[in-house]
Amino acid sequence: LPVPLLLIWAPTWGWIVAANVLLGVNQGLCWSTTVIMKIDLVGPARRGLAMGLNEAAGYLAVAMTALATGWIAAAAGLRPAPFFLGIAYAGLGLGASVLLVRETRGHVDHEMVQRSGANTTSSWRSVFWRTSVGDPSLSAASQAGLVNNLNDGLAWGLLPLFYAAHGLSIGEIAVLAAAYPGVWGISQIATGALSDRIGRKGLIVAGLLLQGVALAVIALGTSFEIWLGGAIALGLGTGMVYPTLIATIADVAAPDWRASAVGVYRLWRDLGFALGAVLAGIVADLAGMPAAIGLVALLTVGSGVIVARRMPETLVRRVA
């Protein structure tokens, strides 16, 4: 709730950092649990579709807000007008959560009963190890999530500066900033459902490779049209990866430690936001923005190779 006000009134950079800290706490408390609740509710047969719908709702909102705030900023300035949307969003989200959301733990208990009451509860330390290193599917998904969000951190932190340095207007930058999460959001509905039919691994590998190619196109591009094509391809690649990785975690983890596994996966995945922004900034300072974008493109392709070599198909494991 205080984030938009902090950004409106911020007299120093420290206020901006504090607002981002609060946003991070919100992500940990709210977004992670909404993901877990949807996994609880939907059951094993449609996890990919459920994750696609969840991520589509979030990132379509990101796309529409990026476009809307860009237009508002172009017309009314950077502060305070664009942040009035944030005040409305925070209030509406809190109200809907209080009035409409119900506890889903009972669905987990029901799923455990369906599995003949098997209890495989593990300590958090054990789950952390399995998700980070020990299990081939979980660890491959965790590194893929980290690299995926590493290039997402680049997209939000560096690409607007890259476009501005080439003389694009605020309106054109807003279109590019909206195209990436817009395609990402829309495509996730289809790719999540598709992963329930054809499996997770192929979509993850293909999506990471497509992201790498898209970033290379952006780094080498010189016009709005080329960058728009790159943003669309980057969004499609991310849409292939994002819901499918979470569905992979849910495929492998048992119901009674699944929430912990999702939390560990999201720890690694969302660290990518920070690492991507910092890495891109350092490399851009040392070697230029195209070099920073190219480096992240190579890392993304490498992540796809790791998934191809290390991850077995988890959908087959679940159905079997």
mmCIF file of C-alpha atoms in Angstrom:
data_model
loop_
_atom_site.group_PDB
_atom_site.id
_atom_site.type_symbol
_atom_site.label_atom_id
_atom_site.label_comp_id
_atom_site.label_asym_id
_atom_site.label_seq_id
_atom_site.Cartn_x
_atom_site.Cartn_y
_atom_site.Cartn_z
ATOM 1 C CA LEU A 1 0.000 0.000 0.000
ATOM 2 C CA PRO A 2 2.686 2.628 0.770
ATOM 3 C CA VAL A 3 4.797 1.889 -2.325
ATOM 4 C CA PRO A 4 3.107 4.330 -4.749
ATOM 5 C CA LEU A 5 3.182 7.084 -2.115
ATOM 6 C CA LEU A 6 6.873 6.479 -1.425
ATOM 7 C CA LEU A 7 7.610 6.815 -5.130
ATOM 8 C CA ILE A 8 5.473 9.936 -5.482
ATOM 9 C CA TRP A 9 7.030 11.721 -2.518
ATOM 10 C CA ALA A 10 10.587 10.334 -2.744
ATOM 11 C CA PRO A 11 13.092 13.152 -2.101
ATOM 12 C CA THR A 12 16.138 10.856 -2.337
ATOM 13 C CA TRP A 13 17.184 7.583 -3.965
ATOM 14 C CA GLY A 14 16.884 5.790 -0.608
ATOM 15 C CA TRP A 15 13.107 6.134 -0.728
ATOM 16 C CA ILE A 16 13.090 4.411 -4.130
ATOM 17 C CA VAL A 17 15.145 1.526 -2.731
ATOM 18 C CA ALA A 18 12.817 1.223 0.275
ATOM 19 C CA ALA A 19 9.799 1.036 -2.029
ATOM 20 C CA ASN A 20 11.452 -1.776 -3.988
ATOM 21 C CA VAL A 21 12.195 -3.647 -0.751
ATOM 22 C CA LEU A 22 8.492 -3.524 0.110
ATOM 23 C CA LEU A 23 7.623 -4.770 -3.374
ATOM 24 C CA GLY A 24 10.013 -7.690 -2.831
ATOM 25 C CA VAL A 25 8.356 -8.594 0.469
ATOM 26 C CA ASN A 26 5.004 -8.458 -1.300
ATOM 27 C CA GLN A 27 6.258 -10.866 -3.952
ATOM 28 C CA GLY A 28 7.384 -13.358 -1.332
ATOM 29 C CA LEU A 29 4.173 -13.196 0.677
ATOM 30 C CA CYS A 30 1.584 -12.821 -2.059
ATOM 31 C CA TRP A 31 2.688 -14.067 -5.464
ATOM 32 C CA SER A 32 4.364 -17.235 -4.213
ATOM 33 C CA THR A 33 1.307 -18.267 -2.223
ATOM 34 C CA THR A 34 -1.102 -17.561 -5.073
ATOM 35 C CA VAL A 35 0.984 -19.904 -7.242
ATOM 36 C CA ILE A 36 0.917 -22.592 -4.557
ATOM 37 C CA MET A 37 -2.834 -22.170 -4.048
ATOM 38 C CA LYS A 38 -3.563 -22.657 -7.752
ATOM 39 C CA ILE A 39 -1.436 -25.815 -7.780
ATOM 40 C CA ASP A 40 -3.436 -27.020 -4.752
ATOM 41 C CA LEU A 41 -6.755 -26.290 -6.424
ATOM 42 C CA VAL A 42 -6.236 -27.600 -9.920
ATOM 43 C CA GLY A 43 -4.848 -31.076 -9.243
ATOM 44 C CA PRO A 44 -2.201 -32.895 -11.282
ATOM 45 C CA ALA A 45 -3.877 -33.051 -14.696
ATOM 46 C CA ARG A 46 -3.955 -29.347 -15.574
ATOM 47 C CA ARG A 47 -1.015 -27.812 -13.754
ATOM 48 C CA GLY A 48 0.487 -26.315 -16.880
ATOM 49 C CA LEU A 49 -2.773 -24.625 -17.836
ATOM 50 C CA ALA A 50 -3.287 -23.307 -14.301
ATOM 51 C CA MET A 51 0.213 -21.859 -14.190
ATOM 52 C CA GLY A 52 -0.260 -20.371 -17.651
ATOM 53 C CA LEU A 53 -3.457 -18.645 -16.559
ATOM 54 C CA ASN A 54 -1.818 -17.405 -13.359
ATOM 55 C CA GLU A 55 1.241 -15.980 -15.066
ATOM 56 C CA ALA A 56 -0.849 -14.610 -17.938
ATOM 57 C CA ALA A 57 -2.985 -12.626 -15.514
ATOM 58 C CA GLY A 58 0.103 -11.173 -13.857
ATOM 59 C CA TYR A 59 2.110 -10.293 -16.932
ATOM 60 C CA LEU A 60 -0.792 -9.013 -19.010
ATOM 61 C CA ALA A 61 -1.315 -6.606 -16.127
ATOM 62 C CA VAL A 62 2.389 -5.716 -16.303
ATOM 63 C CA ALA A 63 2.086 -5.084 -20.041
ATOM 64 C CA MET A 64 -1.024 -2.941 -19.782
ATOM 65 C CA THR A 65 0.438 -0.978 -16.888
ATOM 66 C CA ALA A 66 3.755 -0.426 -18.690
ATOM 67 C CA LEU A 67 1.863 0.922 -21.684
ATOM 68 C CA ALA A 68 -0.546 3.031 -19.610
ATOM 69 C CA THR A 69 2.099 4.553 -17.357
ATOM 70 C CA GLY A 70 4.293 5.319 -20.362
ATOM 71 C CA TRP A 71 1.471 7.237 -21.986
ATOM 72 C CA ILE A 72 0.598 8.994 -18.727
ATOM 73 C CA ALA A 73 4.239 9.928 -18.152
ATOM 74 C CA ALA A 74 4.550 11.285 -21.687
ATOM 75 C CA ALA A 75 1.465 13.458 -21.159
ATOM 76 C CA ALA A 76 1.736 14.436 -17.484
ATOM 77 C CA GLY A 77 5.317 13.818 -16.367
ATOM 78 C CA LEU A 78 7.029 11.060 -14.420
ATOM 79 C CA ARG A 79 5.533 12.028 -11.045
ATOM 80 C CA PRO A 80 2.961 11.811 -9.547
ATOM 81 C CA ALA A 81 0.369 10.859 -12.189
ATOM 82 C CA PRO A 82 1.639 7.393 -13.279
ATOM 83 C CA PHE A 83 1.678 6.149 -9.673
ATOM 84 C CA PHE A 84 -2.008 6.828 -9.086
ATOM 85 C CA LEU A 85 -2.584 3.502 -10.869
ATOM 86 C CA GLY A 86 -0.458 1.817 -8.214
ATOM 87 C CA ILE A 87 -2.637 3.214 -5.432
ATOM 88 C CA ALA A 88 -5.748 1.794 -7.123
ATOM 89 C CA TYR A 89 -4.118 -1.597 -7.791
ATOM 90 C CA ALA A 90 -2.947 -2.035 -4.199
ATOM 91 C CA GLY A 91 -6.352 -1.207 -2.774
ATOM 92 C CA LEU A 92 -8.268 -3.421 -5.192
ATOM 93 C CA GLY A 93 -5.872 -6.336 -4.676
ATOM 94 C CA LEU A 94 -6.110 -6.170 -0.916
ATOM 95 C CA GLY A 95 -9.900 -5.909 -1.007
ATOM 96 C CA ALA A 96 -10.277 -8.871 -3.359
ATOM 97 C CA SER A 97 -7.908 -10.983 -1.245
ATOM 98 C CA VAL A 98 -9.763 -10.269 2.000
ATOM 99 C CA LEU A 99 -13.241 -10.830 0.574
ATOM 100 C CA LEU A 100 -12.810 -13.604 -2.002
ATOM 101 C CA VAL A 101 -9.785 -15.818 -1.308
ATOM 102 C CA ARG A 102 -10.238 -19.062 0.663
ATOM 103 C CA GLU A 103 -7.710 -21.419 2.268
ATOM 104 C CA THR A 104 -6.589 -24.304 0.013
ATOM 105 C CA ARG A 105 -4.709 -26.510 2.476
ATOM 106 C CA GLY A 106 -7.600 -28.972 2.533
ATOM 107 C CA HIS A 107 -7.022 -29.748 -1.120
ATOM 108 C CA VAL A 108 -3.452 -30.799 -0.308
ATOM 109 C CA ASP A 109 -4.734 -33.133 2.430
ATOM 110 C CA HIS A 110 -7.208 -34.633 -0.052
ATOM 111 C CA GLU A 111 -4.436 -35.192 -2.616
ATOM 112 C CA MET A 112 -2.324 -36.964 0.012
ATOM 113 C CA VAL A 113 -5.240 -39.263 0.859
ATOM 114 C CA GLN A 114 -5.576 -40.090 -2.840
ATOM 115 C CA ARG A 115 -1.930 -41.106 -2.776
ATOM 116 C CA SER A 116 -2.815 -43.743 -0.124
ATOM 117 C CA GLY A 117 -1.853 -41.447 2.714
ATOM 118 C CA ALA A 118 1.867 -41.511 1.862
ATOM 119 C CA ASN A 119 3.793 -39.072 4.008
ATOM 120 C CA THR A 120 7.095 -37.956 2.559
ATOM 121 C CA THR A 121 7.578 -34.808 4.605
ATOM 122 C CA SER A 122 11.155 -33.550 4.423
ATOM 123 C CA SER A 123 12.983 -30.868 6.356
ATOM 124 C CA TRP A 124 13.351 -27.501 4.682
ATOM 125 C CA ARG A 125 17.101 -28.075 4.461
ATOM 126 C CA SER A 126 16.512 -31.337 2.608
ATOM 127 C CA VAL A 127 14.016 -29.707 0.251
ATOM 128 C CA PHE A 128 16.444 -26.858 -0.381
ATOM 129 C CA TRP A 129 19.201 -29.297 -1.318
ATOM 130 C CA ARG A 130 16.993 -31.414 -3.564
ATOM 131 C CA THR A 131 15.517 -28.413 -5.345
ATOM 132 C CA SER A 132 18.824 -26.590 -5.753
ATOM 133 C CA VAL A 133 21.264 -29.409 -6.491
ATOM 134 C CA GLY A 134 20.207 -32.973 -5.749
ATOM 135 C CA ASP A 135 17.245 -33.742 -7.996
ATOM 136 C CA PRO A 136 18.068 -33.421 -11.729
ATOM 137 C CA SER A 137 14.634 -32.074 -12.679
ATOM 138 C CA LEU A 138 14.271 -29.666 -9.764
ATOM 139 C CA SER A 139 17.812 -28.317 -9.971
ATOM 140 C CA ALA A 140 17.674 -27.919 -13.755
ATOM 141 C CA ALA A 141 14.411 -26.029 -13.381
ATOM 142 C CA SER A 142 15.900 -23.823 -10.658
ATOM 143 C CA GLN A 143 18.892 -22.752 -12.757
ATOM 144 C CA ALA A 144 16.630 -22.214 -15.767
ATOM 145 C CA GLY A 145 14.341 -20.021 -13.689
ATOM 146 C CA LEU A 146 17.302 -17.988 -12.441
ATOM 147 C CA VAL A 147 18.630 -17.405 -15.966
ATOM 148 C CA ASN A 148 15.144 -16.671 -17.311
ATOM 149 C CA ASN A 149 14.683 -13.912 -14.755
ATOM 150 C CA LEU A 150 18.262 -12.781 -15.259
ATOM 151 C CA ASN A 151 17.355 -11.830 -18.813
ATOM 152 C CA ASP A 152 14.075 -10.402 -17.524
ATOM 153 C CA GLY A 153 16.051 -8.158 -15.161
ATOM 154 C CA LEU A 154 18.084 -7.073 -18.166
ATOM 155 C CA ALA A 155 14.899 -6.383 -20.119
ATOM 156 C CA TRP A 156 13.473 -4.101 -17.448
ATOM 157 C CA GLY A 157 16.691 -2.526 -16.205
ATOM 158 C CA LEU A 158 18.831 -2.000 -19.287
ATOM 159 C CA LEU A 159 16.728 -2.240 -22.444
ATOM 160 C CA PRO A 160 14.801 1.010 -21.843
ATOM 161 C CA LEU A 161 18.156 2.794 -21.457
ATOM 162 C CA PHE A 162 19.435 1.033 -24.579
ATOM 163 C CA TYR A 163 16.417 2.222 -26.572
ATOM 164 C CA ALA A 164 16.649 5.742 -25.161
ATOM 165 C CA ALA A 165 20.332 5.924 -26.098
ATOM 166 C CA HIS A 166 19.300 5.244 -29.695
ATOM 167 C CA GLY A 167 16.902 8.182 -29.654
ATOM 168 C CA LEU A 168 13.519 6.515 -29.195
ATOM 169 C CA SER A 169 10.744 8.554 -27.624
ATOM 170 C CA ILE A 170 9.083 7.695 -24.296
ATOM 171 C CA GLY A 171 6.022 6.514 -26.216
ATOM 172 C CA GLU A 172 8.069 4.164 -28.419
ATOM 173 C CA ILE A 173 9.903 2.794 -25.377
ATOM 174 C CA ALA A 174 6.539 2.222 -23.692
ATOM 175 C CA VAL A 175 5.356 0.173 -26.688
ATOM 176 C CA LEU A 176 8.498 -1.977 -26.571
ATOM 177 C CA ALA A 177 8.236 -2.339 -22.791
ATOM 178 C CA ALA A 178 4.616 -3.460 -23.145
ATOM 179 C CA ALA A 179 5.132 -5.794 -26.122
ATOM 180 C CA TYR A 180 7.499 -8.104 -24.249
ATOM 181 C CA PRO A 181 5.275 -8.910 -21.221
ATOM 182 C CA GLY A 182 2.145 -8.674 -23.394
ATOM 183 C CA VAL A 183 3.234 -11.509 -25.678
ATOM 184 C CA TRP A 184 4.623 -13.334 -22.658
ATOM 185 C CA GLY A 185 1.301 -13.049 -20.843
ATOM 186 C CA ILE A 186 -0.946 -14.072 -23.726
ATOM 187 C CA SER A 187 1.230 -16.957 -24.906
ATOM 188 C CA GLN A 188 1.408 -18.562 -21.453
ATOM 189 C CA ILE A 189 -2.220 -19.637 -21.602
ATOM 190 C CA ALA A 190 -1.481 -21.740 -24.688
ATOM 191 C CA THR A 191 2.001 -22.921 -23.710
ATOM 192 C CA GLY A 192 0.935 -23.948 -20.207
ATOM 193 C CA ALA A 193 -1.921 -26.041 -21.587
ATOM 194 C CA LEU A 194 0.369 -27.425 -24.300
ATOM 195 C CA SER A 195 2.851 -28.622 -21.675
ATOM 196 C CA ASP A 196 0.049 -30.727 -20.140
ATOM 197 C CA ARG A 197 -0.191 -32.548 -23.464
ATOM 198 C CA ILE A 198 3.303 -32.803 -24.919
ATOM 199 C CA GLY A 199 5.499 -32.475 -21.830
ATOM 200 C CA ARG A 200 7.570 -29.824 -20.128
ATOM 201 C CA LYS A 201 11.167 -30.307 -21.252
ATOM 202 C CA GLY A 202 10.852 -29.494 -24.938
ATOM 203 C CA LEU A 203 9.031 -26.240 -24.304
ATOM 204 C CA ILE A 204 11.577 -25.160 -21.693
ATOM 205 C CA VAL A 205 14.580 -25.861 -23.929
ATOM 206 C CA ALA A 206 13.012 -24.262 -27.008
ATOM 207 C CA GLY A 207 11.894 -21.235 -25.014
ATOM 208 C CA LEU A 208 15.331 -20.575 -23.562
ATOM 209 C CA LEU A 209 16.970 -20.884 -26.973
ATOM 210 C CA LEU A 210 14.398 -18.512 -28.477
ATOM 211 C CA GLN A 211 15.081 -15.996 -25.702
ATOM 212 C CA GLY A 212 18.799 -16.120 -26.463
ATOM 213 C CA VAL A 213 18.211 -15.496 -30.169
ATOM 214 C CA ALA A 214 15.790 -12.659 -29.408
ATOM 215 C CA LEU A 215 18.301 -10.916 -27.147
ATOM 216 C CA ALA A 216 20.970 -11.228 -29.843
ATOM 217 C CA VAL A 217 18.585 -9.631 -32.357
ATOM 218 C CA ILE A 218 17.941 -6.754 -29.961
ATOM 219 C CA ALA A 219 21.655 -6.245 -29.306
ATOM 220 C CA LEU A 220 22.413 -6.083 -33.030
ATOM 221 C CA GLY A 221 19.291 -4.142 -34.037
ATOM 222 C CA THR A 222 19.219 -0.513 -35.113
ATOM 223 C CA SER A 223 15.528 0.302 -35.616
ATOM 224 C CA PHE A 224 12.226 0.299 -33.747
ATOM 225 C CA GLU A 225 10.825 -2.424 -36.006
ATOM 226 C CA ILE A 226 13.725 -4.800 -35.356
ATOM 227 C CA TRP A 227 13.559 -4.178 -31.619
ATOM 228 C CA LEU A 228 9.798 -4.766 -31.651
ATOM 229 C CA GLY A 229 10.349 -8.111 -33.369
ATOM 230 C CA GLY A 230 12.983 -8.977 -30.789
ATOM 231 C CA ALA A 231 10.667 -8.004 -27.921
ATOM 232 C CA ILE A 232 7.878 -10.164 -29.339
ATOM 233 C CA ALA A 233 10.234 -13.150 -29.734
ATOM 234 C CA LEU A 234 11.609 -12.616 -26.224
ATOM 235 C CA GLY A 235 8.064 -12.579 -24.851
ATOM 236 C CA LEU A 236 7.143 -15.765 -26.701
ATOM 237 C CA GLY A 237 10.255 -17.562 -25.445
ATOM 238 C CA THR A 238 9.539 -16.492 -21.888
ATOM 239 C CA GLY A 239 5.928 -17.605 -22.258
ATOM 240 C CA MET A 240 7.141 -21.075 -23.238
ATOM 241 C CA VAL A 241 9.381 -21.292 -20.172
ATOM 242 C CA TYR A 242 7.688 -19.502 -17.297
ATOM 243 C CA PRO A 243 4.570 -21.561 -16.472
ATOM 244 C CA THR A 244 6.206 -24.793 -17.589
ATOM 245 C CA LEU A 245 9.003 -24.516 -15.038
ATOM 246 C CA ILE A 246 6.571 -24.121 -12.140
ATOM 247 C CA ALA A 247 4.532 -27.067 -13.438
ATOM 248 C CA THR A 248 7.762 -29.088 -13.500
ATOM 249 C CA ILE A 249 8.366 -28.357 -9.817
ATOM 250 C CA ALA A 250 4.801 -29.425 -9.004
ATOM 251 C CA ASP A 251 5.219 -32.621 -11.065
ATOM 252 C CA VAL A 252 8.232 -33.765 -9.076
ATOM 253 C CA ALA A 253 7.593 -32.554 -5.509
ATOM 254 C CA ALA A 254 5.251 -34.524 -3.240
ATOM 255 C CA PRO A 255 2.162 -32.629 -2.009
ATOM 256 C CA ASP A 256 3.381 -32.256 1.571
ATOM 257 C CA TRP A 257 6.678 -30.559 0.629
ATOM 258 C CA ARG A 258 5.584 -29.057 -2.689
ATOM 259 C CA ALA A 259 5.038 -25.574 -1.254
ATOM 260 C CA SER A 260 8.586 -25.568 0.144
ATOM 261 C CA ALA A 261 9.968 -26.700 -3.220
ATOM 262 C CA VAL A 262 8.081 -23.938 -5.020
ATOM 263 C CA GLY A 263 9.489 -21.466 -2.486
ATOM 264 C CA VAL A 264 13.068 -22.632 -3.065
ATOM 265 C CA TYR A 265 12.578 -22.559 -6.834
ATOM 266 C CA ARG A 266 11.234 -19.029 -6.602
ATOM 267 C CA LEU A 267 14.166 -18.034 -4.422
ATOM 268 C CA TRP A 268 16.543 -18.985 -7.231
ATOM 269 C CA ARG A 269 14.272 -17.742 -10.007
ATOM 270 C CA ASP A 270 13.663 -14.316 -8.544
ATOM 271 C CA LEU A 271 17.304 -13.841 -7.571
ATOM 272 C CA GLY A 272 17.739 -13.670 -11.327
ATOM 273 C CA PHE A 273 15.971 -10.294 -11.379
ATOM 274 C CA ALA A 274 18.614 -8.795 -9.115
ATOM 275 C CA LEU A 275 21.562 -10.598 -10.687
ATOM 276 C CA GLY A 276 20.436 -9.658 -14.182
ATOM 277 C CA ALA A 277 20.113 -5.989 -13.357
ATOM 278 C CA VAL A 278 23.483 -5.847 -11.563
ATOM 279 C CA LEU A 279 25.328 -7.950 -14.154
ATOM 280 C CA ALA A 280 23.880 -5.967 -17.032
ATOM 281 C CA GLY A 281 24.813 -2.687 -15.372
ATOM 282 C CA ILE A 282 28.393 -3.706 -14.637
ATOM 283 C CA VAL A 283 29.042 -5.136 -18.108
ATOM 284 C CA ALA A 284 27.343 -2.169 -19.769
ATOM 285 C CA ASP A 285 29.631 0.217 -17.868
ATOM 286 C CA LEU A 286 32.722 -1.783 -18.805
ATOM 287 C CA ALA A 287 31.967 -2.821 -22.386
ATOM 288 C CA GLY A 288 28.792 -1.109 -23.529
ATOM 289 C CA MET A 289 25.133 -2.028 -23.562
ATOM 290 C CA PRO A 290 25.230 -4.309 -26.653
ATOM 291 C CA ALA A 291 27.935 -6.406 -24.952
ATOM 292 C CA ALA A 292 25.807 -6.748 -21.815
ATOM 293 C CA ILE A 293 22.792 -7.875 -23.843
ATOM 294 C CA GLY A 294 24.948 -10.320 -25.817
ATOM 295 C CA LEU A 295 26.418 -11.837 -22.656
ATOM 296 C CA VAL A 296 22.951 -12.498 -21.228
ATOM 297 C CA ALA A 297 21.932 -14.023 -24.572
ATOM 298 C CA LEU A 298 24.826 -16.503 -24.307
ATOM 299 C CA LEU A 299 23.960 -17.353 -20.699
ATOM 300 C CA THR A 300 20.349 -18.027 -21.718
ATOM 301 C CA VAL A 301 21.371 -20.382 -24.510
ATOM 302 C CA GLY A 302 23.707 -22.158 -22.073
ATOM 303 C CA SER A 303 20.838 -22.623 -19.632
ATOM 304 C CA GLY A 304 18.797 -24.273 -22.369
ATOM 305 C CA VAL A 305 21.650 -26.691 -23.046
ATOM 306 C CA ILE A 306 21.805 -27.587 -19.329
ATOM 307 C CA VAL A 307 18.076 -28.375 -19.284
ATOM 308 C CA ALA A 308 18.414 -30.471 -22.444
ATOM 309 C CA ARG A 309 21.208 -32.541 -20.920
ATOM 310 C CA ARG A 310 20.125 -32.760 -17.266
ATOM 311 C CA MET A 311 16.332 -32.700 -17.006
ATOM 312 C CA PRO A 312 14.257 -35.822 -17.685
ATOM 313 C CA GLU A 313 10.672 -35.341 -18.846
ATOM 314 C CA THR A 314 8.654 -34.781 -15.688
ATOM 315 C CA LEU A 315 5.207 -35.111 -17.275
ATOM 316 C CA VAL A 316 5.964 -38.723 -18.186
ATOM 317 C CA ARG A 317 7.144 -39.325 -14.624
ATOM 318 C CA ARG A 318 3.895 -37.906 -13.225
ATOM 319 C CA VAL A 319 1.579 -39.844 -15.546
ATOM 320 C CA ALA A 320 3.493 -43.052 -14.935
#
